[in-house]
Coordinates of C-alpha atoms and ligand atoms in Angstrom, one line a residue:
M1 CA 64.5 -36.0 -45.3
A2 CA 67.5 -38.4 -45.6
E3 CA 68.1 -42.5 -45.8
S4 CA 71.5 -44.0 -44.7
K5 CA 71.8 -46.0 -47.7
R6 CA 72.4 -49.6 -46.6
T7 CA 69.2 -51.1 -45.2
K8 CA 69.5 -52.6 -41.3
T9 CA 68.0 -54.6 -39.6
A10 CA 65.6 -53.0 -36.6
G11 CA 67.0 -53.8 -33.3
R12 CA 70.6 -53.5 -34.8
G13 CA 72.5 -50.9 -33.4
L14 CA 71.8 -47.1 -35.7
E15 CA 73.2 -45.9 -38.3
T16 CA 75.3 -42.2 -38.7
P17 CA 73.3 -40.1 -40.5
P18 CA 74.4 -38.3 -43.5
S19 CA 76.0 -34.8 -43.2
D20 CA 74.1 -33.4 -45.8
I21 CA 70.5 -33.6 -45.1
P22 CA 68.8 -30.3 -45.8
F23 CA 67.5 -28.2 -42.6
P24 CA 64.9 -28.8 -41.7
S25 CA 64.2 -32.1 -43.2
V26 CA 60.5 -33.2 -42.4
A27 CA 58.7 -36.7 -41.9
I28 CA 55.1 -37.3 -41.6
I29 CA 53.6 -40.4 -40.7
G30 CA 50.5 -41.0 -42.7
S31 CA 49.1 -39.3 -45.8
G32 CA 45.3 -39.2 -44.7
F33 CA 43.9 -35.6 -44.6
G34 CA 46.4 -34.2 -41.6
G35 CA 49.7 -35.4 -43.4
L36 CA 48.2 -34.7 -46.5
C37 CA 47.6 -30.7 -45.0
M38 CA 51.1 -30.7 -43.4
A39 CA 53.2 -31.2 -46.5
I40 CA 50.8 -28.6 -48.5
K41 CA 51.2 -25.8 -46.2
L42 CA 55.0 -26.9 -45.2
K43 CA 55.5 -26.5 -49.3
E44 CA 54.0 -23.0 -49.4
A45 CA 55.9 -22.2 -46.3
G46 CA 59.2 -23.1 -48.4
F47 CA 60.1 -26.3 -47.0
Q48 CA 60.5 -28.6 -49.4
A49 CA 62.5 -31.9 -47.6
I50 CA 59.6 -33.5 -46.6
T51 CA 58.5 -37.3 -46.8
I52 CA 55.6 -38.8 -45.7
F53 CA 55.5 -42.5 -44.8
E54 CA 52.5 -44.2 -45.5
K55 CA 51.9 -47.8 -45.0
A56 CA 49.2 -48.5 -47.2
D57 CA 49.4 -48.3 -51.2
R58 CA 47.5 -45.7 -51.7
V59 CA 46.9 -41.9 -50.0
G60 CA 43.4 -41.3 -48.0
G61 CA 43.7 -42.8 -44.4
T62 CA 40.8 -43.6 -42.7
W63 CA 38.8 -42.5 -46.2
R64 CA 40.7 -45.4 -47.3
D65 CA 40.5 -47.7 -44.8
N66 CA 36.7 -47.6 -44.4
S67 CA 35.2 -48.6 -47.6
Y68 CA 32.5 -50.7 -46.2
P69 CA 29.3 -50.0 -47.9
G70 CA 27.4 -46.9 -46.7
A71 CA 30.6 -45.3 -45.9
A72 CA 30.1 -41.4 -45.6
C73 CA 30.9 -38.4 -42.9
D74 CA 28.2 -37.4 -40.9
V75 CA 30.0 -33.1 -41.1
P76 CA 28.6 -31.7 -44.2
S77 CA 30.1 -32.0 -47.7
H78 CA 30.8 -28.3 -47.7
L79 CA 32.8 -28.3 -44.2
Y80 CA 34.3 -31.4 -44.8
S81 CA 37.2 -30.6 -47.0
F82 CA 40.3 -28.1 -46.5
S83 CA 39.5 -24.5 -46.2
F84 CA 41.9 -23.5 -49.0
E85 CA 40.7 -26.3 -51.4
P86 CA 36.8 -25.8 -52.0
K87 CA 35.1 -28.6 -54.3
S88 CA 31.8 -26.9 -55.4
D89 CA 30.5 -30.3 -57.1
W90 CA 29.7 -32.2 -54.1
S91 CA 26.8 -34.1 -55.2
R92 CA 25.2 -34.4 -51.9
A93 CA 24.6 -32.4 -48.5
F94 CA 26.6 -35.3 -46.4
P95 CA 29.4 -37.0 -48.7
E96 CA 30.2 -40.6 -49.1
Q97 CA 33.4 -42.7 -49.2
S98 CA 34.0 -42.6 -52.4
E99 CA 33.5 -39.1 -52.8
I100 CA 35.7 -38.1 -49.9
L101 CA 38.7 -40.2 -51.4
G102 CA 38.2 -38.7 -54.7
Y103 CA 38.8 -35.1 -53.2
I104 CA 41.8 -36.3 -51.1
D105 CA 43.1 -38.2 -54.5
H106 CA 42.5 -34.8 -56.0
V107 CA 44.5 -32.9 -53.5
A108 CA 47.5 -35.2 -53.5
D109 CA 47.3 -34.4 -57.4
K110 CA 46.9 -30.9 -57.5
Y111 CA 49.5 -30.5 -54.8
N112 CA 52.1 -32.4 -56.4
L113 CA 52.5 -34.8 -53.1
R114 CA 52.9 -38.4 -54.6
P115 CA 56.7 -37.7 -55.5
H116 CA 57.2 -37.5 -51.6
I117 CA 55.2 -40.3 -50.6
R118 CA 56.8 -43.5 -49.4
F119 CA 53.9 -46.1 -50.0
R120 CA 53.9 -49.5 -48.0
T121 CA 56.2 -48.2 -46.0
E122 CA 55.7 -48.3 -42.0
V123 CA 57.4 -46.1 -39.6
T124 CA 57.9 -48.8 -36.4
A125 CA 60.4 -46.8 -34.3
A126 CA 61.6 -43.0 -34.1
E127 CA 64.4 -42.2 -31.6
F128 CA 65.6 -38.5 -30.9
D129 CA 68.8 -37.8 -31.3
E130 CA 69.8 -34.7 -28.9
A131 CA 73.5 -34.1 -30.0
K132 CA 72.2 -34.0 -33.6
G133 CA 68.7 -32.8 -33.0
L134 CA 67.7 -35.1 -35.5
W135 CA 65.6 -38.1 -35.3
R136 CA 65.9 -41.5 -36.7
I137 CA 63.0 -43.0 -38.0
E138 CA 63.3 -47.2 -38.3
T139 CA 60.3 -47.8 -40.8
I140 CA 59.7 -51.6 -43.0
T141 CA 59.0 -50.9 -46.5
G142 CA 56.8 -54.0 -48.0
S143 CA 55.6 -55.6 -45.1
S144 CA 51.7 -56.7 -45.7
E145 CA 49.0 -56.9 -42.9
N146 CA 47.2 -59.9 -45.2
N147 CA 50.3 -62.0 -45.9
G148 CA 52.6 -61.5 -43.4
S149 CA 55.3 -60.8 -45.3
R150 CA 58.1 -59.4 -43.3
G151 CA 59.6 -56.6 -45.5
R152 CA 62.9 -54.6 -45.8
H153 CA 64.0 -52.3 -42.6
E154 CA 65.5 -49.3 -43.7
T155 CA 66.5 -46.2 -41.3
H156 CA 65.8 -42.7 -41.8
F157 CA 66.4 -39.0 -40.6
A158 CA 64.6 -36.0 -40.2
H159 CA 65.1 -32.8 -38.2
V160 CA 61.3 -32.8 -37.8
L161 CA 58.6 -35.9 -37.0
V162 CA 55.0 -35.1 -38.0
S163 CA 52.6 -37.6 -36.7
A164 CA 49.5 -37.6 -38.8
C165 CA 48.1 -41.3 -37.9
G166 CA 44.7 -40.0 -36.6
Q167 CA 42.6 -41.3 -33.8
L168 CA 41.3 -44.2 -35.5
N169 CA 43.4 -46.3 -37.5
R170 CA 43.8 -49.3 -35.7
P171 CA 40.7 -51.8 -35.6
A172 CA 39.9 -53.3 -32.5
Y173 CA 38.7 -56.8 -32.5
P174 CA 36.3 -58.2 -29.8
D175 CA 38.2 -61.1 -27.6
I176 CA 35.5 -63.4 -27.6
P177 CA 36.3 -67.2 -27.0
G178 CA 35.4 -69.3 -29.7
L179 CA 36.4 -66.7 -32.4
D180 CA 39.4 -68.8 -33.5
R181 CA 37.8 -71.8 -34.1
F182 CA 34.8 -70.0 -36.3
E183 CA 34.9 -71.7 -39.9
G184 CA 33.1 -68.9 -41.7
V185 CA 34.5 -65.4 -43.0
Q186 CA 35.3 -62.9 -40.5
F187 CA 36.4 -59.3 -41.3
H188 CA 36.3 -55.7 -39.3
S189 CA 34.7 -52.9 -41.0
A190 CA 38.1 -50.8 -41.4
R191 CA 39.4 -53.8 -43.1
W192 CA 36.0 -54.9 -45.3
N193 CA 36.3 -58.0 -47.6
H194 CA 35.0 -57.2 -51.1
Q195 CA 35.5 -60.3 -52.3
H196 CA 33.2 -62.1 -49.5
S197 CA 29.4 -61.7 -51.1
L198 CA 27.0 -61.3 -48.5
K199 CA 24.0 -62.0 -51.2
G200 CA 21.7 -65.1 -49.5
R201 CA 24.1 -65.2 -46.1
K202 CA 23.8 -65.9 -42.3
V203 CA 25.3 -62.7 -40.8
A204 CA 26.3 -61.5 -37.6
V205 CA 26.9 -57.9 -36.7
I206 CA 29.2 -57.5 -33.7
G207 CA 28.4 -53.5 -32.3
T208 CA 26.0 -50.7 -33.4
G209 CA 27.8 -48.2 -33.3
A210 CA 28.7 -45.2 -35.8
S211 CA 30.0 -47.8 -38.9
A212 CA 27.9 -50.0 -38.0
I213 CA 24.3 -48.2 -38.3
Q214 CA 25.8 -47.1 -41.8
F215 CA 27.0 -50.6 -43.1
V216 CA 23.9 -52.5 -40.9
P217 CA 20.9 -51.2 -43.9
P218 CA 23.3 -52.5 -47.0
V219 CA 24.0 -55.5 -45.8
A220 CA 20.6 -56.1 -44.4
E221 CA 19.6 -55.8 -48.4
Q222 CA 22.1 -58.7 -49.3
A223 CA 22.0 -61.2 -46.7
G224 CA 19.5 -63.7 -46.0
Q225 CA 19.5 -63.7 -42.3
L226 CA 21.0 -60.8 -40.4
H227 CA 21.5 -60.9 -36.2
V228 CA 22.8 -57.4 -34.9
F229 CA 24.5 -57.9 -31.6
Q230 CA 23.9 -54.9 -29.5
R231 CA 25.7 -53.8 -26.8
T232 CA 24.7 -50.9 -26.1
P233 CA 21.9 -48.4 -28.5
T234 CA 23.0 -44.6 -29.2
W235 CA 21.2 -41.8 -29.8
I236 CA 20.1 -41.2 -33.5
L237 CA 19.1 -38.2 -35.1
P238 CA 17.3 -38.2 -38.8
K239 CA 20.1 -37.2 -41.2
P240 CA 18.9 -34.2 -43.3
D241 CA 20.8 -35.5 -46.3
R242 CA 19.9 -34.7 -50.4
P243 CA 21.5 -34.7 -53.8
Y244 CA 22.7 -31.4 -54.5
M245 CA 20.9 -30.2 -57.8
N246 CA 22.7 -29.4 -60.3
Y247 CA 21.4 -25.7 -60.1
E248 CA 22.7 -25.7 -56.6
K249 CA 26.5 -26.8 -57.8
R250 CA 26.3 -24.3 -60.8
R251 CA 25.9 -21.5 -58.2
F252 CA 28.5 -22.7 -55.7
R253 CA 31.1 -22.6 -58.8
K254 CA 30.0 -19.5 -60.4
F255 CA 30.0 -17.6 -56.9
P256 CA 32.5 -18.3 -54.7
A257 CA 31.4 -15.8 -52.0
W258 CA 28.3 -17.6 -51.7
R259 CA 29.9 -21.0 -51.1
E260 CA 31.7 -19.4 -48.7
T261 CA 29.5 -18.4 -47.3
Y262 CA 27.6 -21.2 -47.1
R263 CA 30.6 -23.2 -45.1
N264 CA 31.1 -20.6 -42.6
W265 CA 27.5 -21.4 -41.7
L266 CA 27.8 -24.7 -41.8
Y267 CA 30.8 -24.4 -39.3
W268 CA 28.5 -21.7 -37.1
S269 CA 25.8 -23.9 -36.6
L270 CA 27.7 -26.9 -36.3
E271 CA 30.0 -25.1 -33.4
A272 CA 26.8 -23.8 -31.9
R273 CA 26.1 -27.7 -31.0
F274 CA 28.3 -27.8 -28.8
A275 CA 26.3 -26.5 -26.3
A276 CA 24.4 -29.9 -26.5
L277 CA 27.1 -31.7 -24.8
N278 CA 27.4 -29.5 -21.4
Q279 CA 26.0 -31.5 -18.7
G280 CA 22.1 -30.6 -17.6
S281 CA 22.2 -28.5 -20.5
V282 CA 18.7 -27.4 -22.1
L283 CA 20.4 -27.8 -26.1
G284 CA 20.9 -31.2 -24.8
E285 CA 17.6 -32.0 -23.8
M286 CA 15.8 -30.6 -26.9
V287 CA 18.2 -32.5 -29.1
K288 CA 17.4 -36.0 -27.1
R289 CA 13.6 -35.1 -27.7
A290 CA 14.2 -35.2 -31.3
A291 CA 16.5 -38.3 -31.1
L292 CA 13.6 -39.9 -29.2
E293 CA 10.6 -38.3 -31.8
H294 CA 12.9 -40.0 -34.6
L295 CA 12.4 -43.2 -32.7
D296 CA 9.4 -43.0 -31.9
S297 CA 8.1 -42.1 -35.7
Q298 CA 10.3 -45.1 -37.0
V299 CA 9.7 -47.9 -34.9
K300 CA 6.2 -48.8 -33.7
W301 CA 7.0 -52.1 -31.8
P302 CA 7.3 -51.0 -27.9
L303 CA 10.0 -53.7 -27.0
L304 CA 12.2 -53.1 -29.7
K305 CA 11.2 -49.1 -29.1
K306 CA 12.8 -50.2 -25.7
A307 CA 15.5 -51.9 -26.6
L308 CA 17.4 -49.1 -28.9
T309 CA 16.3 -46.7 -26.5
P310 CA 19.9 -45.9 -25.0
D311 CA 19.8 -44.9 -21.1
Y312 CA 22.9 -42.7 -20.8
E313 CA 23.4 -39.0 -21.5
L314 CA 22.9 -37.8 -25.1
G315 CA 26.4 -37.3 -26.4
C316 CA 28.3 -39.1 -23.9
K317 CA 28.9 -41.5 -26.8
R318 CA 29.1 -40.1 -30.6
I319 CA 24.9 -39.3 -31.7
L320 CA 24.6 -40.5 -34.7
I321 CA 22.5 -39.6 -37.8
S322 CA 20.7 -42.1 -39.4
N323 CA 17.9 -42.3 -42.0
D324 CA 17.6 -46.1 -42.9
Y325 CA 18.9 -47.9 -39.4
Y326 CA 16.0 -48.0 -37.3
P327 CA 13.8 -49.4 -40.4
A328 CA 16.6 -51.9 -41.4
I329 CA 16.6 -53.4 -38.1
Q330 CA 12.7 -53.8 -38.6
R331 CA 13.4 -56.2 -41.9
P332 CA 11.9 -59.8 -41.7
N333 CA 15.6 -61.1 -42.1
V334 CA 16.9 -58.6 -39.5
A335 CA 16.7 -59.9 -36.1
L336 CA 18.3 -57.5 -33.2
I337 CA 19.8 -59.4 -30.4
T338 CA 20.6 -57.3 -26.8
T339 CA 21.8 -60.5 -25.4
P340 CA 25.8 -60.5 -24.7
V341 CA 28.0 -62.5 -27.1
E342 CA 29.3 -65.6 -24.5
R343 CA 30.9 -67.5 -27.2
F344 CA 31.5 -68.4 -31.4
T345 CA 31.3 -72.2 -32.3
K346 CA 32.4 -73.2 -35.9
N347 CA 29.2 -71.9 -37.6
S348 CA 27.4 -70.0 -34.4
V349 CA 27.2 -67.1 -32.3
V350 CA 25.7 -68.1 -29.0
D351 CA 24.5 -65.8 -26.6
R352 CA 25.0 -65.6 -22.5
D353 CA 21.0 -67.2 -22.1
G354 CA 22.7 -70.1 -24.5
R355 CA 20.6 -69.5 -27.4
S356 CA 22.4 -70.4 -30.4
Y357 CA 22.4 -68.2 -34.1
D358 CA 24.0 -69.9 -37.3
V359 CA 26.4 -67.5 -39.1
D360 CA 28.6 -68.0 -41.9
T361 CA 29.8 -64.7 -42.1
V362 CA 30.7 -62.5 -38.7
I363 CA 31.4 -58.8 -39.3
F364 CA 33.1 -56.8 -36.4
G365 CA 32.0 -53.2 -36.2
T366 CA 33.9 -53.0 -33.3
G367 CA 35.7 -50.0 -33.3
F368 CA 39.1 -48.5 -33.0
E369 CA 42.1 -48.9 -30.2
T370 CA 42.0 -45.0 -29.9
T371 CA 43.7 -44.4 -26.4
G372 CA 47.1 -45.7 -27.0
F373 CA 47.7 -42.9 -30.3
L374 CA 51.3 -43.3 -31.4
A375 CA 51.4 -46.5 -29.2
P376 CA 52.6 -49.1 -31.6
I377 CA 55.1 -46.7 -32.6
R378 CA 58.0 -46.8 -30.4
I379 CA 58.8 -43.2 -30.2
T380 CA 62.1 -42.4 -28.0
G381 CA 62.8 -38.5 -26.6
L382 CA 65.1 -36.9 -24.6
G383 CA 67.1 -39.0 -21.9
G384 CA 66.0 -42.5 -23.4
Q385 CA 62.4 -41.6 -22.5
S386 CA 60.2 -43.5 -24.3
L387 CA 56.7 -41.9 -25.1
K388 CA 54.8 -45.3 -24.0
E389 CA 56.4 -44.6 -20.6
A390 CA 55.4 -41.2 -20.6
W391 CA 52.4 -41.6 -21.6
K392 CA 51.8 -44.9 -19.1
D393 CA 48.5 -42.7 -17.2
G394 CA 47.2 -41.8 -20.6
A395 CA 47.9 -39.8 -23.3
E396 CA 48.7 -36.3 -23.3
A397 CA 50.3 -32.8 -24.9
F398 CA 50.4 -29.5 -25.2
L399 CA 47.4 -28.0 -27.5
G400 CA 47.3 -31.9 -28.4
V401 CA 50.3 -31.0 -30.8
T402 CA 53.6 -30.9 -28.9
V403 CA 55.1 -33.5 -26.0
A404 CA 57.4 -32.3 -23.3
G405 CA 60.4 -33.9 -23.7
F406 CA 60.1 -35.2 -27.2
P407 CA 61.3 -32.6 -29.4
N408 CA 60.5 -31.8 -32.4
L409 CA 57.3 -34.1 -32.3
F410 CA 54.3 -32.6 -33.9
M411 CA 51.2 -34.4 -33.5
L412 CA 47.9 -34.0 -35.8
Y413 CA 44.6 -35.1 -34.5
G414 CA 46.8 -35.9 -31.2
P415 CA 45.1 -35.9 -27.5
N416 CA 42.7 -34.1 -26.5
T417 CA 41.7 -32.9 -30.0
N418 CA 38.4 -35.1 -31.2
L419 CA 35.3 -33.6 -31.2
G420 CA 31.8 -34.8 -30.9
H421 CA 29.9 -31.3 -32.8
N422 CA 32.3 -30.1 -35.7
S423 CA 34.6 -30.9 -38.6
I424 CA 38.2 -32.3 -37.5
L425 CA 39.7 -31.1 -40.1
F426 CA 39.1 -27.5 -38.9
M427 CA 41.1 -29.1 -35.7
I428 CA 44.0 -30.5 -38.3
E429 CA 44.4 -26.9 -40.3
C430 CA 44.8 -25.0 -36.7
Q431 CA 47.1 -27.6 -35.5
V432 CA 49.3 -27.6 -38.9
H433 CA 49.1 -23.6 -38.8
Y434 CA 50.6 -24.2 -35.5
A435 CA 53.1 -26.7 -36.2
I436 CA 54.4 -24.8 -39.0
Q437 CA 55.2 -21.6 -36.6
C438 CA 57.4 -23.9 -34.7
I439 CA 59.3 -25.3 -37.9
R440 CA 59.7 -21.5 -38.8
R441 CA 60.8 -20.5 -35.4
L442 CA 63.8 -23.8 -35.3
V443 CA 65.2 -21.9 -38.6
D444 CA 64.6 -18.7 -37.6
R445 CA 66.4 -19.0 -34.6
R446 CA 68.7 -21.4 -35.9
L447 CA 67.5 -23.6 -32.6
K448 CA 68.2 -27.8 -32.9
Y449 CA 65.2 -28.2 -31.1
L450 CA 62.1 -27.0 -29.3
H451 CA 59.6 -28.8 -27.2
P452 CA 57.3 -27.7 -24.3
D453 CA 57.8 -26.4 -20.8
P454 CA 56.4 -29.8 -19.2
D455 CA 54.8 -27.4 -16.2
R456 CA 53.2 -25.3 -18.8
Q457 CA 51.9 -29.1 -20.4
R458 CA 50.6 -30.4 -17.4
E459 CA 48.8 -26.6 -16.4
Y460 CA 47.6 -26.8 -19.7
N461 CA 46.2 -30.7 -19.2
E462 CA 44.6 -29.9 -16.0
W463 CA 42.4 -27.6 -17.8
V464 CA 41.5 -29.5 -20.2
Q465 CA 40.7 -32.2 -17.7
A466 CA 38.7 -29.9 -15.4
E467 CA 37.0 -28.6 -18.8
L468 CA 36.1 -32.5 -19.4
K469 CA 34.3 -32.9 -16.1
K470 CA 31.9 -30.5 -16.7
R471 CA 30.8 -32.1 -20.3
V472 CA 28.6 -35.0 -20.8
W473 CA 31.9 -37.5 -21.6
A474 CA 31.8 -37.2 -18.1
T475 CA 28.8 -38.8 -17.2
G476 CA 29.9 -42.8 -17.0
C477 CA 29.1 -44.1 -20.4
H478 CA 31.8 -46.5 -22.2
S479 CA 33.0 -44.7 -24.8
W480 CA 36.0 -45.0 -26.8
Y481 CA 37.2 -41.6 -25.4
V482 CA 38.1 -42.4 -21.9
N483 CA 41.1 -45.0 -21.1
E484 CA 40.9 -47.7 -18.7
K485 CA 42.0 -45.5 -15.7
G486 CA 39.0 -43.3 -16.5
K487 CA 40.8 -40.4 -18.3
N488 CA 39.5 -38.6 -21.6
T489 CA 42.6 -38.9 -23.0
N490 CA 40.8 -38.0 -26.9
N491 CA 38.4 -34.9 -26.7
W492 CA 38.8 -31.4 -26.9
P493 CA 36.7 -30.1 -24.1
T494 CA 35.0 -26.7 -25.8
Y495 CA 34.6 -24.7 -28.7
T496 CA 36.8 -25.6 -31.8
V497 CA 37.0 -21.4 -32.0
S498 CA 39.1 -21.5 -28.7
Y499 CA 41.1 -24.1 -30.6
W500 CA 41.2 -21.9 -33.3
R501 CA 42.5 -18.9 -30.8
K502 CA 44.8 -20.7 -28.7
T503 CA 46.7 -22.5 -31.8
R504 CA 47.0 -19.7 -33.7
Q505 CA 49.9 -17.3 -32.3
V506 CA 52.5 -19.9 -30.4
D507 CA 53.3 -18.5 -27.0
F508 CA 57.0 -19.6 -27.2
S509 CA 57.3 -18.7 -23.5
A510 CA 55.4 -22.3 -23.0
Y511 CA 58.6 -23.7 -25.2
R512 CA 62.3 -24.5 -24.0
S513 CA 64.8 -25.0 -26.9
E514 CA 68.2 -25.7 -27.4
A515 CA 70.7 -23.2 -30.0
R516 CA 72.3 -25.4 -33.1
Ligands
NAP1 P1 32.3 -47.5 -32.0 O1 31.7 -46.0 -32.0 O2 33.7 -47.6 -30.8 O3 31.3 -48.8 -32.0 C1 31.9 -49.7 -31.6 C2 30.6 -50.7 -31.4 O4 30.9 -52.2 -31.0 C3 29.6 -50.3 -30.2 O5 28.7 -50.5 -30.8 C4 30.4 -51.1 -29.0 O6 29.8 -51.5 -28.1 C5 30.6 -52.5 -29.7 N1 31.3 -53.0 -29.1 C6 33.1 -52.8 -28.9 N2 33.3 -54.0 -28.6 C7 32.0 -55.0 -28.2 C8 32.3 -56.5 -27.6 N3 33.3 -57.1 -27.1 N4 31.4 -57.0 -27.4 C9 30.1 -56.4 -28.6 N5 29.9 -55.3 -28.5 C10 31.5 -54.4 -28.8 O7 33.3 -47.9 -33.2 P2 32.4 -47.0 -34.8 O8 31.5 -47.7 -34.8 O9 33.8 -47.9 -35.8 O10 33.2 -45.5 -34.9 C11 34.1 -44.9 -34.3 C12 34.4 -43.8 -34.4 O11 34.6 -43.4 -35.9 C13 33.0 -43.0 -34.2 O12 32.5 -42.8 -32.8 C14 33.1 -41.7 -35.8 O13 34.0 -41.0 -34.8 C15 34.3 -42.8 -36.2 N6 33.3 -42.6 -37.3 C16 33.0 -41.5 -37.8 C17 32.0 -41.6 -38.8 C18 31.5 -40.5 -39.8 O14 30.4 -39.8 -39.9 N7 32.0 -39.0 -39.6 C19 31.3 -42.7 -39.5 C20 31.7 -43.8 -38.8 C21 32.8 -43.7 -37.9 P3 29.5 -50.3 -26.9 O15 28.8 -49.1 -27.0 O16 29.0 -51.1 -25.6 O17 31.0 -49.8 -26.7

């Protein structure tokens, strides 16, 4: 990875790359699970010229950003770690955010990744130089989301660009009239304001998705009054969570084969759940019944039960797990409001029926901008084509990793690789394995670049979209998986084992390449 000596202002002419760039040099965007996994496997493969650009000041990605009270993962602990870096002493069955972040820190230290990371450095643009087979990467260092400071512009060069930004890194804020005039404190769940005590406050929560059902219970315990504004109820199952006993942790540590067996059992039992995501499946019906029984057992008041019962297919939005959300909603200081929010005043939320709720704090649990993927970064590929233009009808890639016309670009957790039933770390490891085979090919065949054949990419995506039509995500609910044109750009359409099969050996006949 090389860097030009002179800093520059983005938008001015691009600089000349230095002549001594080690081949292949790799630039990675993001230091969450994806970016770190990529760097570890690159190092293991003998590639040392690695730079990770991280816009924040510490590693962790989504687990750094989502520090809201109650934040936890709904994938079991022993599966929510890299296969090559097991952790025996998970404290409980489902990991909490702080423990996951601790694990990520441990990984960054153990594999000596920090010297490769440029913190507080945001990638703003990347342009592929076809003649040189190099990505020119524009960054801003030291800019701040909080104080609006501008930062220092620089240009870097790398043969390979890896995007590891995830699908859930840009908070979505609702466009509700009057929000700019609200005089209280407002923040998003992924930008939690830990300085603002909620004790005794009059709080409004907008949204009731995966994040909100986790932070509503602890917020309800502190707030004086909490109004939860629900647009759509969600399907919720009991959470089979519990702390691990010391003897269990000891057994995991002393008997790695036992730990591995347990992890495999978790993987296959989650994998089996995919059947519930097929339209009209028997398993889906059984899971729906379990969710309704959970609601029935925790909520007695018929009107509230009705308000909390989803009217869309189970799984069309993410199936959630919680034992404390329904009880929290029924606390005397909590009210569930199902009338849509119409506007804000300087100190209240007003619903469409004209009812006004006094609040001094608004928390947005309104999710993320998910269908744009790399959107805020200007990516320019062969022939000056922009990725934004190539994706004007919706993001798509080959196996979610590579994109025709954008050579030597590899995406982790890219288009159509999100899951509703299993661990995303499994997918990331498959993608890293795939990308490294491609990078090795660049070296072994002395290639300047490679990228997928557009016809093969189109055929693959036709298959993806045809498969997706058979799943519950195509049954018409509004979800973050589907873009404004009705295309599901986010989800992998079948079992993860099928993804593993497709990515374990790169079919280079699906690729075009150019010699150095
Ligand atoms: P989300 O699932 O997209 O939920 C957003 C919520 O905000 C929904 O209830 C949505 O209502 C509501 N909303 C959005 N815009 C609104 C508006 N203008 N007015 C009123 N309500 C509005 O977002 P999230 O809860 O942050 O979760 C996103 C994803 O993050 C999850 O699906 C999951 O993949 C991941 N996540 C994972 C975990 C985990 O345990 N692994 C935990 C948290 C998050 P509608 O439903 O009507 O759109």
